[in-house]
Amino acid sequence: MRVAASGRIGFVKIKKEGKVSGTDVPQGHHRAAIVDLGSNSVRLVVFEGVTRNPIPIFNEKATLRLGRGLEQTGRLNEEGLLVSRDVMSRFNAIARAMNAHPFEVLATAAVRDASNGQEFVETLHECMPDVPIRILTGEEEADYAATGVLCGLPDADGVVADIGGGSLELIRVAEGRHHEACTRPLGVIRLSDRAEGDLKRAREVVEADLDDVAWLPAQKGKPLYLVGGAFRALAKLQIARTGYPLNIVHLYTLGADEAREMATWLIETPRKILEKLPGFPRKRLDDVPFAATVLRRLMRIVQPSQIIFSVDGLREGWYMHKVGQAVASLDPCRALADETAARLSRSMELPGELVRWTAPLFQHETPTETALRDMACRMSDIGSFDHPEYRAPQTYLRVMRMHGVGFDHQARAFVAMTLAVRYEADPTDQLMDVSRRFWTRMIAIAPYSSALRCVLPTPSAAGQRISSETRPCRSKMVSSG
């Protein structure tokens, strides 16, 4: 959970600056679909509803590697082309069956740069009639990627690096919008082709391409936000390697020293060792050292304070432009809490009253603590419809694993344990070991959490309105100050 200097988890409204135009969402709209046609893979994502936290209800990928060999031939890979028609026909049928509207195909670097890219698009129209197929410019691709990151991290201030199979987009983000942007032919497939598979040569290519980005050194010391499948692969390997307690890549964060060590390890470690790590797709292993090479050079130039992995990128940016503009000004975490409470709580009046009632009890809380208290109060009744014997573990797992674009790992650990104990769970229960492991990094907030858990109403009191007669654990309250 990233908190603005004002103490609000505010979302600064995305400014289009004329880069990508939005469209009105038709009345009665329920679903939207996008096909991301990349250099390495093609992916269909179907989003549910109009919500501040885009909810993907269908997400399927096919690896076509259309960009393989593009550097040598100037054309899209023939093997990928042969498979593409069947894949795209299937995606079209699924999106239509789900009544998705809008439904668009966005093609990126490989189709943009290939001599037969436009010809390929024309063949796709035959199997996807009436579906808009757009070949994005590098600027449009960067705009969507930056908007996707800002969807979850509205106060992001640093450099977004979005790596694909064909290109690397670099975008400076600050104050809720993107500024300078550029694209380089450093996607993992293109880089491998340019370097003829040689990592030493790849390092030279990366250095030459990145050293002429004039605005990049000025971002020294700011965070680096990593987007794209190849960068996500690095995060997955690091999570598996270190036994990190939460298997969620989105908003996984590493300090600068950790990230440098990770990049070096991934470049130098033999493939046969990487293959032994659990849960990692072998198809990505060929890309890993090239993605790590790009990351290491970026870190040498930017010297970031930390790196933050974002699953949200181009597709979520498209959603916010095309579907989510009406809700873009909402706080992502507060919206998540309210949306969850609306589905699972018995009353929408209780959470707001609980937020107001607890405020005087924590007069010295930090902005981060205020935001956490707000989320915990708003979701304090989301276990109501679970079996009484399982409310605590169900609520804990629901919070730890729920989708939320701005819900970072530390916030999940805090809110999940707070609500589990509110449902009378034992804090020492093995199930909550994940939260305890995170809390070793959150020592300063632990006393505050203990106090907050006493404030939340017990299950028997939760259905009553907050009043002086129903104030739970009043005698146990302590100030976080």
PDB file of N, CA and C in Angstrom, residues 332-414:
ATOM      1  N   PRO A 332      -7.640   3.344  -5.016  1.00  0.00           N
ATOM      2  CA  PRO A 332      -7.685   1.924  -5.368  1.00  0.00           C
ATOM      3  C   PRO A 332      -7.887   1.004  -4.171  1.00  0.00           C
ATOM      4  N   CYS A 333      -7.233   1.295  -3.037  1.00  0.00           N
ATOM      5  CA  CYS A 333      -7.378   0.409  -1.879  1.00  0.00           C
ATOM      6  C   CYS A 333      -8.718   0.613  -1.180  1.00  0.00           C
ATOM      7  N   ARG A 334      -9.153   1.850  -1.052  1.00  0.00           N
ATOM      8  CA  ARG A 334     -10.461   2.077  -0.442  1.00  0.00           C
ATOM      9  C   ARG A 334     -11.566   1.485  -1.317  1.00  0.00           C
ATOM     10  N   ALA A 335     -11.413   1.632  -2.626  1.00  0.00           N
ATOM     11  CA  ALA A 335     -12.404   1.050  -3.529  1.00  0.00           C
ATOM     12  C   ALA A 335     -12.444  -0.465  -3.388  1.00  0.00           C
ATOM     13  N   LEU A 336     -11.271  -1.087  -3.242  1.00  0.00           N
ATOM     14  CA  LEU A 336     -11.215  -2.535  -3.047  1.00  0.00           C
ATOM     15  C   LEU A 336     -11.953  -2.934  -1.778  1.00  0.00           C
ATOM     16  N   ALA A 337     -11.706  -2.202  -0.694  1.00  0.00           N
ATOM     17  CA  ALA A 337     -12.364  -2.510   0.570  1.00  0.00           C
ATOM     18  C   ALA A 337     -13.875  -2.338   0.460  1.00  0.00           C
ATOM     19  N   ASP A 338     -14.301  -1.256  -0.182  1.00  0.00           N
ATOM     20  CA  ASP A 338     -15.739  -1.007  -0.312  1.00  0.00           C
ATOM     21  C   ASP A 338     -16.411  -2.036  -1.217  1.00  0.00           C
ATOM     22  N   GLU A 339     -15.735  -2.387  -2.314  1.00  0.00           N
ATOM     23  CA  GLU A 339     -16.302  -3.384  -3.226  1.00  0.00           C
ATOM     24  C   GLU A 339     -16.441  -4.734  -2.535  1.00  0.00           C
ATOM     25  N   THR A 340     -15.432  -5.097  -1.748  1.00  0.00           N
ATOM     26  CA  THR A 340     -15.466  -6.375  -1.036  1.00  0.00           C
ATOM     27  C   THR A 340     -16.564  -6.370   0.021  1.00  0.00           C
ATOM     28  N   ALA A 341     -16.668  -5.253   0.746  1.00  0.00           N
ATOM     29  CA  ALA A 341     -17.699  -5.147   1.779  1.00  0.00           C
ATOM     30  C   ALA A 341     -19.098  -5.193   1.171  1.00  0.00           C
ATOM     31  N   ALA A 342     -19.270  -4.561   0.014  1.00  0.00           N
ATOM     32  CA  ALA A 342     -20.583  -4.555  -0.632  1.00  0.00           C
ATOM     33  C   ALA A 342     -21.032  -5.962  -0.997  1.00  0.00           C
ATOM     34  N   ARG A 343     -20.078  -6.828  -1.329  1.00  0.00           N
ATOM     35  CA  ARG A 343     -20.422  -8.201  -1.714  1.00  0.00           C
ATOM     36  C   ARG A 343     -20.609  -9.117  -0.516  1.00  0.00           C
ATOM     37  N   LEU A 344     -19.854  -8.872   0.576  1.00  0.00           N
ATOM     38  CA  LEU A 344     -19.747  -9.886   1.622  1.00  0.00           C
ATOM     39  C   LEU A 344     -20.175  -9.434   3.009  1.00  0.00           C
ATOM     40  N   SER A 345     -20.430  -8.160   3.215  1.00  0.00           N
ATOM     41  CA  SER A 345     -20.808  -7.681   4.549  1.00  0.00           C
ATOM     42  C   SER A 345     -22.318  -7.614   4.709  1.00  0.00           C
ATOM     43  N   ARG A 346     -22.767  -7.592   5.960  1.00  0.00           N
ATOM     44  CA  ARG A 346     -24.196  -7.513   6.240  1.00  0.00           C
ATOM     45  C   ARG A 346     -24.731  -6.096   6.185  1.00  0.00           C
ATOM     46  N   SER A 347     -23.863  -5.121   6.373  1.00  0.00           N
ATOM     47  CA  SER A 347     -24.300  -3.737   6.388  1.00  0.00           C
ATOM     48  C   SER A 347     -23.202  -2.859   5.804  1.00  0.00           C
ATOM     49  N   MET A 348     -23.592  -1.890   4.976  1.00  0.00           N
ATOM     50  CA  MET A 348     -22.618  -0.936   4.447  1.00  0.00           C
ATOM     51  C   MET A 348     -22.532   0.308   5.318  1.00  0.00           C
ATOM     52  N   GLU A 349     -23.343   0.370   6.373  1.00  0.00           N
ATOM     53  CA  GLU A 349     -23.274   1.501   7.296  1.00  0.00           C
ATOM     54  C   GLU A 349     -22.214   1.282   8.364  1.00  0.00           C
ATOM     55  N   LEU A 350     -22.104   0.030   8.822  1.00  0.00           N
ATOM     56  CA  LEU A 350     -21.174  -0.270   9.909  1.00  0.00           C
ATOM     57  C   LEU A 350     -19.724   0.112   9.597  1.00  0.00           C
ATOM     58  N   PRO A 351     -19.171  -0.239   8.406  1.00  0.00           N
ATOM     59  CA  PRO A 351     -17.754   0.071   8.159  1.00  0.00           C
ATOM     60  C   PRO A 351     -17.421   1.551   8.302  1.00  0.00           C
ATOM     61  N   GLY A 352     -18.250   2.413   7.726  1.00  0.00           N
ATOM     62  CA  GLY A 352     -17.965   3.843   7.819  1.00  0.00           C
ATOM     63  C   GLY A 352     -18.011   4.345   9.244  1.00  0.00           C
ATOM     64  N   GLU A 353     -18.995   3.846  10.017  1.00  0.00           N
ATOM     65  CA  GLU A 353     -19.082   4.258  11.416  1.00  0.00           C
ATOM     66  C   GLU A 353     -17.876   3.761  12.203  1.00  0.00           C
ATOM     67  N   LEU A 354     -17.419   2.564  11.883  1.00  0.00           N
ATOM     68  CA  LEU A 354     -16.267   2.003  12.579  1.00  0.00           C
ATOM     69  C   LEU A 354     -15.006   2.810  12.277  1.00  0.00           C
ATOM     70  N   VAL A 355     -14.846   3.254  11.035  1.00  0.00           N
ATOM     71  CA  VAL A 355     -13.706   4.101  10.681  1.00  0.00           C
ATOM     72  C   VAL A 355     -13.728   5.372  11.516  1.00  0.00           C
ATOM     73  N   ARG A 356     -14.888   6.005  11.597  1.00  0.00           N
ATOM     74  CA  ARG A 356     -15.002   7.273  12.338  1.00  0.00           C
ATOM     75  C   ARG A 356     -14.836   7.060  13.845  1.00  0.00           C
ATOM     76  N   TRP A 357     -15.397   5.963  14.343  1.00  0.00           N
ATOM     77  CA  TRP A 357     -15.334   5.713  15.780  1.00  0.00           C
ATOM     78  C   TRP A 357     -13.911   5.423  16.259  1.00  0.00           C
ATOM     79  N   THR A 358     -13.150   4.717  15.457  1.00  0.00           N
ATOM     80  CA  THR A 358     -11.783   4.360  15.876  1.00  0.00           C
ATOM     81  C   THR A 358     -10.786   5.504  15.723  1.00  0.00           C
ATOM     82  N   ALA A 359     -11.104   6.507  14.921  1.00  0.00           N
ATOM     83  CA  ALA A 359     -10.130   7.574  14.644  1.00  0.00           C
ATOM     84  C   ALA A 359      -9.594   8.247  15.905  1.00  0.00           C
ATOM     85  N   PRO A 360     -10.450   8.650  16.885  1.00  0.00           N
ATOM     86  CA  PRO A 360      -9.906   9.325  18.070  1.00  0.00           C
ATOM     87  C   PRO A 360      -9.009   8.438  18.922  1.00  0.00           C
ATOM     88  N   LEU A 361      -9.137   7.141  18.769  1.00  0.00           N
ATOM     89  CA  LEU A 361      -8.347   6.220  19.589  1.00  0.00           C
ATOM     90  C   LEU A 361      -6.915   6.080  19.089  1.00  0.00           C
ATOM     91  N   PHE A 362      -6.660   6.566  17.880  1.00  0.00           N
ATOM     92  CA  PHE A 362      -5.325   6.444  17.293  1.00  0.00           C
ATOM     93  C   PHE A 362      -4.865   7.817  16.794  1.00  0.00           C
ATOM     94  N   GLN A 363      -4.761   8.737  17.707  1.00  0.00           N
ATOM     95  CA  GLN A 363      -4.500  10.121  17.324  1.00  0.00           C
ATOM     96  C   GLN A 363      -3.091  10.345  16.798  1.00  0.00           C
ATOM     97  N   HIS A 364      -2.190   9.430  17.082  1.00  0.00           N
ATOM     98  CA  HIS A 364      -0.801   9.631  16.671  1.00  0.00           C
ATOM     99  C   HIS A 364      -0.380   8.658  15.566  1.00  0.00           C
ATOM    100  N   GLU A 365      -1.348   8.092  14.864  1.00  0.00           N
ATOM    101  CA  GLU A 365      -1.005   7.126  13.826  1.00  0.00           C
ATOM    102  C   GLU A 365      -0.357   7.822  12.630  1.00  0.00           C
ATOM    103  N   THR A 366       0.469   7.062  11.940  1.00  0.00           N
ATOM    104  CA  THR A 366       1.123   7.559  10.734  1.00  0.00           C
ATOM    105  C   THR A 366       0.150   7.470   9.567  1.00  0.00           C
ATOM    106  N   PRO A 367       0.445   8.123   8.435  1.00  0.00           N
ATOM    107  CA  PRO A 367      -0.434   7.990   7.260  1.00  0.00           C
ATOM    108  C   PRO A 367      -0.620   6.535   6.830  1.00  0.00           C
ATOM    109  N   THR A 368       0.439   5.730   6.917  1.00  0.00           N
ATOM    110  CA  THR A 368       0.312   4.321   6.557  1.00  0.00           C
ATOM    111  C   THR A 368      -0.644   3.602   7.492  1.00  0.00           C
ATOM    112  N   GLU A 369      -0.529   3.892   8.798  1.00  0.00           N
ATOM    113  CA  GLU A 369      -1.424   3.260   9.769  1.00  0.00           C
ATOM    114  C   GLU A 369      -2.877   3.697   9.558  1.00  0.00           C
ATOM    115  N   THR A 370      -3.083   4.949   9.206  1.00  0.00           N
ATOM    116  CA  THR A 370      -4.439   5.429   8.928  1.00  0.00           C
ATOM    117  C   THR A 370      -5.062   4.646   7.776  1.00  0.00           C
ATOM    118  N   ALA A 371      -4.274   4.456   6.723  1.00  0.00           N
ATOM    119  CA  ALA A 371      -4.770   3.727   5.557  1.00  0.00           C
ATOM    120  C   ALA A 371      -5.074   2.278   5.904  1.00  0.00           C
ATOM    121  N   LEU A 372      -4.227   1.647   6.713  1.00  0.00           N
ATOM    122  CA  LEU A 372      -4.452   0.263   7.108  1.00  0.00           C
ATOM    123  C   LEU A 372      -5.675   0.138   8.007  1.00  0.00           C
ATOM    124  N   ARG A 373      -5.829   1.061   8.927  1.00  0.00           N
ATOM    125  CA  ARG A 373      -7.006   1.036   9.796  1.00  0.00           C
ATOM    126  C   ARG A 373      -8.285   1.190   8.971  1.00  0.00           C
ATOM    127  N   ASP A 374      -8.248   2.076   8.002  1.00  0.00           N
ATOM    128  CA  ASP A 374      -9.407   2.302   7.153  1.00  0.00           C
ATOM    129  C   ASP A 374      -9.808   1.008   6.426  1.00  0.00           C
ATOM    130  N   MET A 375      -8.822   0.309   5.850  1.00  0.00           N
ATOM    131  CA  MET A 375      -9.129  -0.939   5.136  1.00  0.00           C
ATOM    132  C   MET A 375      -9.659  -2.003   6.083  1.00  0.00           C
ATOM    133  N   ALA A 376      -9.020  -2.137   7.245  1.00  0.00           N
ATOM    134  CA  ALA A 376      -9.450  -3.168   8.190  1.00  0.00           C
ATOM    135  C   ALA A 376     -10.880  -2.916   8.660  1.00  0.00           C
ATOM    136  N   CYS A 377     -11.214  -1.658   8.927  1.00  0.00           N
ATOM    137  CA  CYS A 377     -12.572  -1.344   9.374  1.00  0.00           C
ATOM    138  C   CYS A 377     -13.593  -1.604   8.270  1.00  0.00           C
ATOM    139  N   ARG A 378     -13.275  -1.207   7.057  1.00  0.00           N
ATOM    140  CA  ARG A 378     -14.223  -1.354   5.959  1.00  0.00           C
ATOM    141  C   ARG A 378     -14.475  -2.820   5.608  1.00  0.00           C
ATOM    142  N   MET A 379     -13.479  -3.671   5.855  1.00  0.00           N
ATOM    143  CA  MET A 379     -13.649  -5.104   5.548  1.00  0.00           C
ATOM    144  C   MET A 379     -13.902  -5.943   6.790  1.00  0.00           C
ATOM    145  N   SER A 380     -14.270  -5.293   7.889  1.00  0.00           N
ATOM    146  CA  SER A 380     -14.350  -5.995   9.174  1.00  0.00           C
ATOM    147  C   SER A 380     -15.466  -7.026   9.248  1.00  0.00           C
ATOM    148  N   ASP A 381     -16.401  -7.029   8.297  1.00  0.00           N
ATOM    149  CA  ASP A 381     -17.542  -7.949   8.374  1.00  0.00           C
ATOM    150  C   ASP A 381     -17.604  -8.905   7.183  1.00  0.00           C
ATOM    151  N   ILE A 382     -16.482  -9.070   6.454  1.00  0.00           N
ATOM    152  CA  ILE A 382     -16.541  -9.830   5.203  1.00  0.00           C
ATOM    153  C   ILE A 382     -16.574 -11.337   5.404  1.00  0.00           C
ATOM    154  N   GLY A 383     -16.508 -11.804   6.649  1.00  0.00           N
ATOM    155  CA  GLY A 383     -16.623 -13.236   6.912  1.00  0.00           C
ATOM    156  C   GLY A 383     -18.030 -13.663   7.302  1.00  0.00           C
ATOM    157  N   SER A 384     -18.981 -12.754   7.204  1.00  0.00           N
ATOM    158  CA  SER A 384     -20.329 -13.001   7.728  1.00  0.00           C
ATOM    159  C   SER A 384     -21.011 -14.218   7.131  1.00  0.00           C
ATOM    160  N   PHE A 385     -20.763 -14.469   5.856  1.00  0.00           N
ATOM    161  CA  PHE A 385     -21.489 -15.537   5.175  1.00  0.00           C
ATOM    162  C   PHE A 385     -20.725 -16.863   5.160  1.00  0.00           C
ATOM    163  N   ASP A 386     -19.577 -16.898   5.817  1.00  0.00           N
ATOM    164  CA  ASP A 386     -18.834 -18.152   5.922  1.00  0.00           C
ATOM    165  C   ASP A 386     -19.347 -18.964   7.108  1.00  0.00           C
ATOM    166  N   HIS A 387     -19.046 -20.246   7.108  1.00  0.00           N
ATOM    167  CA  HIS A 387     -19.420 -21.096   8.234  1.00  0.00           C
ATOM    168  C   HIS A 387     -18.721 -20.570   9.493  1.00  0.00           C
ATOM    169  N   PRO A 388     -19.436 -20.491  10.610  1.00  0.00           N
ATOM    170  CA  PRO A 388     -18.836 -19.924  11.832  1.00  0.00           C
ATOM    171  C   PRO A 388     -17.519 -20.564  12.240  1.00  0.00           C
ATOM    172  N   GLU A 389     -17.391 -21.873  12.015  1.00  0.00           N
ATOM    173  CA  GLU A 389     -16.164 -22.559  12.419  1.00  0.00           C
ATOM    174  C   GLU A 389     -14.975 -22.206  11.534  1.00  0.00           C
ATOM    175  N   TYR A 390     -15.255 -21.611  10.378  1.00  0.00           N
ATOM    176  CA  TYR A 390     -14.170 -21.348   9.424  1.00  0.00           C
ATOM    177  C   TYR A 390     -14.050 -19.871   9.033  1.00  0.00           C
ATOM    178  N   ARG A 391     -14.749 -19.006   9.743  1.00  0.00           N
ATOM    179  CA  ARG A 391     -14.708 -17.589   9.385  1.00  0.00           C
ATOM    180  C   ARG A 391     -13.298 -17.017   9.465  1.00  0.00           C
ATOM    181  N   ALA A 392     -12.582 -17.345  10.505  1.00  0.00           N
ATOM    182  CA  ALA A 392     -11.243 -16.769  10.679  1.00  0.00           C
ATOM    183  C   ALA A 392     -10.292 -17.203   9.556  1.00  0.00           C
ATOM    184  N   PRO A 393     -10.125 -18.514   9.313  1.00  0.00           N
ATOM    185  CA  PRO A 393      -9.199 -18.893   8.239  1.00  0.00           C
ATOM    186  C   PRO A 393      -9.678 -18.472   6.857  1.00  0.00           C
ATOM    187  N   GLN A 394     -11.007 -18.535   6.608  1.00  0.00           N
ATOM    188  CA  GLN A 394     -11.518 -18.132   5.312  1.00  0.00           C
ATOM    189  C   GLN A 394     -11.255 -16.651   5.056  1.00  0.00           C
ATOM    190  N   THR A 395     -11.482 -15.834   6.070  1.00  0.00           N
ATOM    191  CA  THR A 395     -11.244 -14.400   5.924  1.00  0.00           C
ATOM    192  C   THR A 395      -9.766 -14.124   5.725  1.00  0.00           C
ATOM    193  N   TYR A 396      -8.940 -14.815   6.486  1.00  0.00           N
ATOM    194  CA  TYR A 396      -7.495 -14.618   6.356  1.00  0.00           C
ATOM    195  C   TYR A 396      -7.027 -14.931   4.934  1.00  0.00           C
ATOM    196  N   LEU A 397      -7.407 -16.091   4.426  1.00  0.00           N
ATOM    197  CA  LEU A 397      -6.967 -16.490   3.087  1.00  0.00           C
ATOM    198  C   LEU A 397      -7.586 -15.599   2.012  1.00  0.00           C
ATOM    199  N   ARG A 398      -8.831 -15.189   2.216  1.00  0.00           N
ATOM    200  CA  ARG A 398      -9.478 -14.329   1.228  1.00  0.00           C
ATOM    201  C   ARG A 398      -8.697 -13.019   1.075  1.00  0.00           C
ATOM    202  N   VAL A 399      -8.312 -12.415   2.173  1.00  0.00           N
ATOM    203  CA  VAL A 399      -7.589 -11.144   2.120  1.00  0.00           C
ATOM    204  C   VAL A 399      -6.180 -11.327   1.562  1.00  0.00           C
ATOM    205  N   MET A 400      -5.512 -12.385   1.967  1.00  0.00           N
ATOM    206  CA  MET A 400      -4.145 -12.614   1.490  1.00  0.00           C
ATOM    207  C   MET A 400      -4.104 -12.858  -0.012  1.00  0.00           C
ATOM    208  N   ARG A 401      -5.163 -13.451  -0.567  1.00  0.00           N
ATOM    209  CA  ARG A 401      -5.120 -13.901  -1.956  1.00  0.00           C
ATOM    210  C   ARG A 401      -6.023 -13.112  -2.903  1.00  0.00           C
ATOM    211  N   MET A 402      -6.730 -12.120  -2.404  1.00  0.00           N
ATOM    212  CA  MET A 402      -7.665 -11.394  -3.260  1.00  0.00           C
ATOM    213  C   MET A 402      -6.924 -10.531  -4.284  1.00  0.00           C
ATOM    214  N   HIS A 403      -7.618 -10.247  -5.368  1.00  0.00           N
ATOM    215  CA  HIS A 403      -7.066  -9.378  -6.387  1.00  0.00           C
ATOM    216  C   HIS A 403      -7.230  -7.927  -5.943  1.00  0.00           C
ATOM    217  N   GLY A 404      -6.173  -7.138  -6.089  1.00  0.00           N
ATOM    218  CA  GLY A 404      -6.241  -5.722  -5.739  1.00  0.00           C
ATOM    219  C   GLY A 404      -5.044  -4.999  -6.313  1.00  0.00           C
ATOM    220  N   VAL A 405      -5.285  -4.013  -7.182  1.00  0.00           N
ATOM    221  CA  VAL A 405      -4.178  -3.406  -7.930  1.00  0.00           C
ATOM    222  C   VAL A 405      -3.219  -2.616  -7.051  1.00  0.00           C
ATOM    223  N   GLY A 406      -3.708  -2.075  -5.920  1.00  0.00           N
ATOM    224  CA  GLY A 406      -2.832  -1.292  -5.063  1.00  0.00           C
ATOM    225  C   GLY A 406      -2.566  -1.922  -3.713  1.00  0.00           C
ATOM    226  N   PHE A 407      -2.989  -3.178  -3.538  1.00  0.00           N
ATOM    227  CA  PHE A 407      -2.925  -3.878  -2.259  1.00  0.00           C
ATOM    228  C   PHE A 407      -1.588  -4.589  -2.145  1.00  0.00           C
ATOM    229  N   ASP A 408      -0.612  -3.948  -1.513  1.00  0.00           N
ATOM    230  CA  ASP A 408       0.725  -4.538  -1.491  1.00  0.00           C
ATOM    231  C   ASP A 408       0.832  -5.634  -0.434  1.00  0.00           C
ATOM    232  N   HIS A 409       1.970  -6.296  -0.402  1.00  0.00           N
ATOM    233  CA  HIS A 409       2.115  -7.493   0.402  1.00  0.00           C
ATOM    234  C   HIS A 409       2.068  -7.210   1.900  1.00  0.00           C
ATOM    235  N   GLN A 410       2.709  -6.130   2.341  1.00  0.00           N
ATOM    236  CA  GLN A 410       2.683  -5.792   3.757  1.00  0.00           C
ATOM    237  C   GLN A 410       1.264  -5.453   4.216  1.00  0.00           C
ATOM    238  N   ALA A 411       0.514  -4.741   3.374  1.00  0.00           N
ATOM    239  CA  ALA A 411      -0.860  -4.401   3.722  1.00  0.00           C
ATOM    240  C   ALA A 411      -1.723  -5.655   3.815  1.00  0.00           C
ATOM    241  N   ARG A 412      -1.529  -6.593   2.889  1.00  0.00           N
ATOM    242  CA  ARG A 412      -2.274  -7.848   2.950  1.00  0.00           C
ATOM    243  C   ARG A 412      -2.011  -8.566   4.277  1.00  0.00           C
ATOM    244  N   ALA A 413      -0.746  -8.651   4.645  1.00  0.00           N
ATOM    245  CA  ALA A 413      -0.373  -9.370   5.862  1.00  0.00           C
ATOM    246  C   ALA A 413      -1.005  -8.729   7.092  1.00  0.00           C
ATOM    247  N   PHE A 414      -1.010  -7.406   7.128  1.00  0.00           N
ATOM    248  CA  PHE A 414      -1.565  -6.691   8.270  1.00  0.00           C
ATOM    249  C   PHE A 414      -3.078  -6.860   8.356  1.00  0.00           C
TER     250      PHE A 414
END
